[in-house]
Amino acid sequence: MERAYEGLKMFDPYEIRKDFPILERKIRGKPLVYLDNAATTQKPRSVINALRNFYERTNANVHRAVHTLSYESSQLYEESHKKVAKFIGAKSWQEIVFTRNATEAINLVAYGWGLHKLKKGDEILITIMEHHSNFVPWQMLRDLKGVNLRVLDIDDNGKLRLDKLPELLSERTKIVGVVHVSNVLGVKNPVNLIVEEARKVGALVLVDASQSVPHMSISVSELGCDFLVASGHKMLGPTGVGFLYGRRKLLEEMEPFNYGGDMIETVTIEKSTWNELPWKFEAGTPNISGGIGLGAAVDYLDGVGLDGIKNYEGLLVDYALEKLKDLSGIELYGQKDGERLGVFTFNLKGIHPHDVAWILDEEGIEVRSGHHCAQPLMRRLRIENAVRASFYLYNTKEEIDKLINALIKVQKLFGN
């Protein structure tokens, strides 16, 4: 039964769609139905214009000169840090470090904190549903430092085995890495509870919020985490820019990840000292236009309203669940009800996921097929690949209907 959602009177996905020029495109002569939002989202005109305006009017390096263009670009770039800080409820904009993406942000913590703080016998705890970006850096530390990497499993409904958490945590646990929302299962994990348990043994917590920040209001203060990472391109921003939030005390104690220009305070033949936060971690010429574009994406999301986005997507989730469950010969992974986001991963019996995705593309429907950068989770689900359809604020019920009809067409083509 469809749940009732408040606060949707002002939310009009059909008006929102007008802000995204790519949605006017046709694929193989058919209207584009973009359902690969968990991989990357489309960009509104305001973000595209922010990038163009920077290069047409303000292009200059930041923090390098006193001339007008450098001053203006530095102001815009720093203002974007402030926008992101406010967006996620950070206490200070200096707790926001711009990176290339969430992957680099996690590597920054692994190298800047883990490489210098961890010792043999220490433990890192992650979950089986982590994206490779929150798996591989910790494996690197395991191999370099001789630390132990422990993994929290899921149950058959795709939920974390929180009952196993106390036995996996100990005084040897130094950091817990957990995804806020799974990019495969769409399940939202209880970060507050995990933080609470981690605190009991003195462990830090890093949250991968790549799939949650674009879809719901996030407050790092309320979550209680020590680090939080996200990618700009998954939240309507440009590619090549993301961010790390870190508690100020931790960032001040950490070593730089990259070394070179702009991250220094002084350089002599004998030694160098580091710049203030966040520039200590932003060596060299940064992705200035990307950072400004990320700020424009935050402005757009603030303008639409995260609560409205979350509630509208809730309606899409309910609608899609009912339609998918009625489809015969489908294996849908993860919980079938309860709180989840618009990420649906599935297989059609007897049909390879790549074949499904290829035929859907013939209908103008863009989905993802493969292991979704989550091979440990795939093995836990006893599969190698799957199809994934993921929704965002500009998707509609009509597009879900097109997806269902196209899946039925796929089954007929394969004689199912």
XYZ file of C-alpha atoms in Angstrom:
416
model
C 0.000 0.000 0.000
C 1.345 3.423 -0.926
C 2.393 5.572 2.013
C 1.249 9.167 2.372
C 3.961 11.833 2.153
C 3.716 15.413 3.340
C 5.320 18.455 1.801
C 4.964 17.484 -1.837
C 2.567 20.189 -2.978
C 5.398 22.416 -4.205
C 7.465 19.596 -5.667
C 6.873 19.221 -9.383
C 9.234 16.761 -11.131
C 7.933 17.848 -14.534
C 9.027 21.438 -13.875
C 12.328 20.196 -12.452
C 12.988 18.200 -15.615
C 13.036 21.469 -17.578
C 16.227 22.428 -15.704
C 18.124 19.461 -17.166
C 18.900 19.911 -20.865
C 20.130 16.345 -21.374
C 16.651 15.014 -20.582
C 15.455 16.533 -23.851
C 17.684 14.110 -25.742
C 16.501 11.010 -27.563
C 18.313 7.672 -27.560
C 17.839 5.608 -30.712
C 14.875 7.797 -31.566
C 13.169 7.347 -28.191
C 12.929 9.751 -25.234
C 15.794 9.357 -22.794
C 14.847 7.555 -19.587
C 17.862 8.012 -17.352
C 17.907 5.458 -14.522
C 21.622 5.304 -13.726
C 21.681 7.981 -11.054
C 23.590 5.899 -8.518
C 26.533 5.984 -10.959
C 26.259 9.688 -11.778
C 23.502 12.271 -11.913
C 22.633 14.715 -14.670
C 23.439 18.421 -14.336
C 20.991 21.332 -14.161
C 21.569 24.427 -16.262
C 22.637 26.393 -13.183
C 25.617 24.080 -12.686
C 26.499 24.098 -16.380
C 26.253 27.906 -16.381
C 28.471 28.176 -13.297
C 31.208 26.261 -15.119
C 30.837 28.334 -18.279
C 30.756 31.630 -16.382
C 33.940 30.754 -14.522
C 35.879 30.122 -17.705
C 34.340 33.063 -19.559
C 34.653 35.670 -16.805
C 36.749 34.630 -13.804
C 39.326 32.058 -14.885
C 42.485 32.440 -12.798
C 44.382 30.385 -10.266
C 43.358 30.560 -6.623
C 45.549 31.791 -3.768
C 48.330 32.795 -6.178
C 47.976 36.498 -6.941
C 46.478 39.815 -5.863
C 44.915 40.675 -9.208
C 41.154 40.844 -9.653
C 40.597 37.543 -11.429
C 42.579 35.556 -8.868
C 40.754 37.298 -6.033
C 37.361 36.561 -7.584
C 38.111 32.909 -8.336
C 39.523 32.426 -4.815
C 36.374 33.923 -3.314
C 34.101 31.698 -5.394
C 36.139 28.600 -4.588
C 36.207 29.299 -0.848
C 32.502 30.136 -0.880
C 31.792 26.670 -2.282
C 33.561 25.130 0.715
C 31.265 27.163 2.954
C 28.179 26.030 1.036
C 29.133 22.358 1.416
C 29.882 22.836 5.121
C 26.440 24.331 5.711
C 24.829 21.661 3.522
C 26.073 18.828 5.765
C 25.958 20.681 9.082
C 29.719 20.981 9.676
C 30.832 23.382 12.398
C 33.399 25.094 10.190
C 34.043 25.373 6.451
C 37.684 24.561 7.243
C 36.517 21.020 7.988
C 35.693 20.582 4.276
C 38.469 19.379 1.976
C 37.777 19.256 -1.742
C 39.044 16.102 -3.439
C 38.598 14.523 -6.871
C 35.827 12.249 -5.569
C 34.804 10.115 -2.588
C 37.467 7.573 -3.493
C 40.262 10.113 -3.120
C 38.684 11.393 0.098
C 38.845 7.900 1.628
C 42.411 7.493 0.414
C 43.255 10.815 2.054
C 42.118 9.401 5.391
C 43.845 6.068 4.789
C 47.180 7.708 3.970
C 47.003 10.883 6.040
C 45.619 9.248 9.180
C 45.899 5.477 8.897
C 49.436 5.249 7.555
C 50.736 7.337 10.467
C 48.427 6.294 13.301
C 47.899 2.562 12.874
C 50.276 -0.129 14.075
C 50.504 -3.892 13.765
C 47.629 -5.647 15.528
C 45.213 -2.732 15.228
C 41.892 -3.449 13.549
C 39.717 -1.806 10.910
C 36.049 -2.731 10.608
C 34.056 -2.304 7.407
C 30.871 -3.890 6.062
C 30.354 -6.417 3.287
C 28.214 -3.905 1.365
C 30.953 -1.305 0.915
C 31.829 0.131 -2.477
C 35.346 -0.835 -3.564
C 36.445 2.697 -2.662
C 35.749 1.910 0.998
C 37.307 -1.551 0.757
C 40.563 -1.374 -1.180
C 42.270 1.498 0.743
C 41.841 -0.440 3.987
C 43.245 -3.556 2.363
C 46.261 -1.431 1.454
C 46.723 -0.480 5.115
C 46.303 -4.094 6.154
C 49.104 -5.146 3.848
C 51.424 -2.212 4.630
C 50.895 -1.916 8.369
C 49.986 -5.443 9.438
C 46.589 -4.401 10.765
C 43.568 -6.704 10.734
C 40.601 -6.015 8.476
C 37.288 -7.284 9.792
C 33.999 -7.339 7.881
C 30.418 -7.054 9.163
C 28.038 -9.313 7.236
C 24.432 -8.826 6.111
C 21.395 -11.020 6.625
C 19.377 -12.552 3.808
C 17.262 -9.377 3.553
C 20.315 -7.240 2.876
C 20.446 -5.599 6.295
C 23.619 -5.390 8.367
C 24.012 -8.016 11.076
C 24.079 -5.458 13.860
C 23.788 -8.274 16.397
C 27.344 -9.227 15.381
C 28.707 -5.722 15.888
C 29.692 -6.086 19.576
C 31.810 -9.157 18.908
C 33.598 -7.499 15.973
C 34.423 -4.335 17.904
C 37.172 -4.268 20.528
C 39.788 -1.952 21.991
C 41.933 -2.899 18.982
C 39.376 -1.363 16.571
C 40.683 2.023 15.465
C 38.300 2.980 12.665
C 34.962 1.790 11.288
C 34.103 2.435 7.638
C 30.414 2.221 6.765
C 28.323 3.188 3.770
C 25.285 5.296 4.679
C 23.168 3.984 1.796
C 24.185 0.935 -0.240
C 24.753 1.608 -3.932
C 23.490 -1.927 -4.643
C 20.737 -2.647 -2.127
C 19.431 0.866 -1.525
C 19.275 0.108 2.208
C 19.946 2.941 4.648
C 22.253 1.879 7.447
C 21.785 3.047 11.076
C 24.936 5.150 11.260
C 24.014 6.670 14.629
C 23.872 3.231 16.231
C 27.167 2.194 14.645
C 28.825 5.408 15.835
C 27.490 4.797 19.342
C 28.933 1.278 19.426
C 32.250 2.411 17.947
C 32.590 5.124 20.600
C 32.415 2.493 23.323
C 35.760 1.089 22.177
C 37.273 4.444 21.190
C 37.099 3.883 17.424
C 36.655 6.562 14.780
C 33.910 6.303 12.149
C 34.126 7.163 8.463
C 30.820 7.376 6.585
C 30.571 6.983 2.827
C 27.634 9.278 2.096
C 27.922 9.228 -1.688
C 24.444 7.721 -2.076
C 22.762 9.608 0.770
C 23.926 13.238 0.577
C 22.079 13.843 -2.740
C 18.803 12.402 -1.470
C 18.245 13.491 2.137
C 19.243 16.093 4.698
C 22.528 15.150 6.359
C 24.032 16.570 9.533
C 27.476 15.320 10.496
C 26.847 16.668 13.990
C 23.737 14.542 14.359
C 25.398 11.494 12.815
C 28.328 11.910 15.170
C 30.842 10.620 12.605
C 34.495 11.652 12.472
C 34.825 11.606 8.689
C 32.268 11.765 5.869
C 32.909 11.564 2.133
C 30.855 12.191 -1.004
C 31.269 12.723 -4.756
C 30.000 15.855 -6.450
C 28.918 14.112 -9.642
C 26.358 12.046 -7.720
C 24.710 15.202 -6.359
C 24.147 17.163 -9.605
C 27.702 18.569 -9.559
C 30.570 18.182 -12.027
C 32.774 15.129 -12.294
C 36.256 15.312 -10.807
C 35.273 16.941 -7.526
C 34.149 15.547 -4.188
C 34.765 16.313 -0.562
C 35.978 15.026 2.762
C 34.497 16.238 6.007
C 36.753 15.652 8.986
C 36.576 16.810 12.561
C 38.933 19.764 12.841
C 41.104 18.243 15.558
C 41.644 15.127 13.469
C 42.482 17.080 10.319
C 44.960 19.215 12.233
C 46.698 16.094 13.547
C 46.776 14.307 10.175
C 49.653 14.392 7.727
C 49.088 15.710 4.195
C 48.151 13.273 1.474
C 49.759 15.178 -1.423
C 52.764 17.453 -1.180
C 53.672 20.498 -3.258
C 52.278 23.906 -4.072
C 49.659 25.756 -2.005
C 49.575 23.147 0.782
C 52.647 24.733 2.379
C 53.142 27.638 4.770
C 56.919 27.861 4.428
C 59.569 25.960 2.477
C 63.295 26.011 3.216
C 66.069 23.697 2.135
C 65.866 22.029 5.531
C 62.111 21.634 6.025
C 58.574 22.667 5.122
C 55.567 23.581 7.204
C 51.936 23.150 6.241
C 49.203 25.591 5.317
C 46.067 26.084 7.376
C 42.965 23.945 6.865
C 41.642 22.959 4.409
C 44.455 23.989 2.017
C 46.881 21.709 3.846
C 45.173 18.854 1.983
C 44.565 20.583 -1.376
C 47.993 20.516 -3.001
C 48.620 22.119 -6.374
C 46.087 23.840 -8.574
C 42.725 22.358 -7.574
C 39.700 21.668 -9.734
C 38.551 25.267 -9.322
C 35.691 25.151 -11.799
C 34.561 21.810 -10.353
C 34.514 23.233 -6.847
C 32.487 26.230 -8.002
C 30.152 23.880 -9.885
C 29.721 21.801 -6.725
C 28.705 24.960 -4.887
C 26.130 25.651 -7.616
C 24.799 22.088 -7.228
C 24.383 22.646 -3.489
C 22.496 25.865 -4.241
C 20.187 23.961 -6.590
C 19.501 21.193 -4.063
C 18.867 23.750 -1.341
C 16.483 25.577 -3.665
C 14.471 22.445 -4.429
C 14.648 21.224 -0.832
C 16.096 17.928 0.395
C 12.928 17.030 2.293
C 10.860 17.373 -0.858
C 13.360 15.275 -2.807
C 13.349 12.540 -0.170
C 9.572 12.445 0.058
C 9.072 12.431 -3.702
C 11.595 9.647 -4.136
C 9.726 7.742 -1.440
C 6.683 7.772 -3.697
C 8.769 6.487 -6.601
C 10.214 3.727 -4.409
C 6.759 2.544 -3.349
C 5.518 2.616 -6.934
C 8.564 0.805 -8.331
C 8.452 -1.865 -5.599
C 4.851 -2.728 -6.405
C 5.554 -2.899 -10.141
C 8.743 -4.943 -9.804
C 7.255 -7.412 -7.333
C 4.450 -8.144 -9.802
C 6.955 -8.997 -12.523
C 7.427 -12.757 -12.867
C 10.892 -14.232 -13.172
C 12.644 -11.377 -11.364
C 15.052 -11.679 -8.446
C 15.137 -8.392 -6.537
C 18.018 -8.047 -4.086
C 17.734 -6.408 -0.683
C 14.762 -5.698 1.523
C 11.370 -5.578 -0.154
C 9.904 -3.058 2.289
C 11.005 -0.690 5.037
C 13.208 2.370 4.634
C 15.225 2.314 1.451
C 16.203 4.646 -1.350
C 15.483 4.434 -5.065
C 18.173 1.890 -5.934
C 16.835 -1.397 -7.299
C 19.227 -4.177 -8.205
C 17.831 -7.295 -9.819
C 18.236 -10.110 -12.319
C 15.777 -11.640 -14.771
C 15.811 -15.429 -14.677
C 17.935 -16.955 -17.415
C 18.992 -13.620 -18.954
C 22.443 -12.059 -18.530
C 22.342 -8.547 -17.004
C 24.335 -7.100 -19.910
C 21.739 -8.424 -22.356
C 18.999 -6.799 -20.288
C 20.813 -3.469 -20.210
C 21.558 -3.599 -23.942
C 17.928 -4.173 -24.879
C 16.762 -1.487 -22.439
C 19.130 0.919 -24.164
C 17.347 0.100 -27.430
C 14.245 1.508 -25.709
C 16.079 4.641 -24.581
C 16.333 3.411 -20.994
C 19.748 3.784 -19.386
C 20.519 1.419 -16.492
C 23.708 -0.095 -15.076
C 24.733 -3.716 -15.386
C 27.758 -5.378 -13.797
C 29.153 -5.828 -10.301
C 28.599 -2.173 -9.350
C 32.040 -1.828 -7.758
C 30.861 -4.119 -4.964
C 32.257 -7.562 -5.751
C 32.400 -8.757 -2.111
C 28.690 -8.009 -1.810
C 27.977 -9.699 -5.143
C 29.660 -12.872 -3.887
C 27.669 -12.664 -0.661
C 24.502 -12.507 -2.779
C 25.812 -15.507 -4.764
C 25.842 -13.632 -8.061
C 28.482 -12.098 -10.300
C 26.496 -9.340 -11.991
C 23.117 -7.682 -11.815
C 21.005 -4.931 -13.367
C 20.532 -1.722 -11.403
C 17.918 0.988 -11.912
C 18.328 4.048 -9.717
C 16.047 7.076 -9.471
C 16.429 10.762 -8.690
C 14.372 13.923 -8.400
C 13.723 14.247 -12.153
C 12.408 10.718 -12.689
C 8.685 9.953 -12.946
C 6.171 7.145 -12.538
C 5.742 7.117 -16.307
C 9.428 6.285 -16.661
C 9.043 3.426 -14.194
C 6.171 2.130 -16.345
C 8.459 2.288 -19.386
C 11.076 0.300 -17.483
C 8.581 -2.405 -16.527
C 7.215 -2.660 -20.064
C 10.732 -2.889 -21.452
C 11.631 -5.659 -18.976
C 8.577 -7.611 -20.115
C 9.750 -7.125 -23.695
C 13.173 -8.494 -22.749
C 11.592 -11.587 -21.251
C 9.500 -12.181 -24.355
C 12.539 -11.829 -26.598
C 14.279 -14.536 -24.571
C 11.199 -16.725 -24.508
C 10.597 -16.324 -20.778
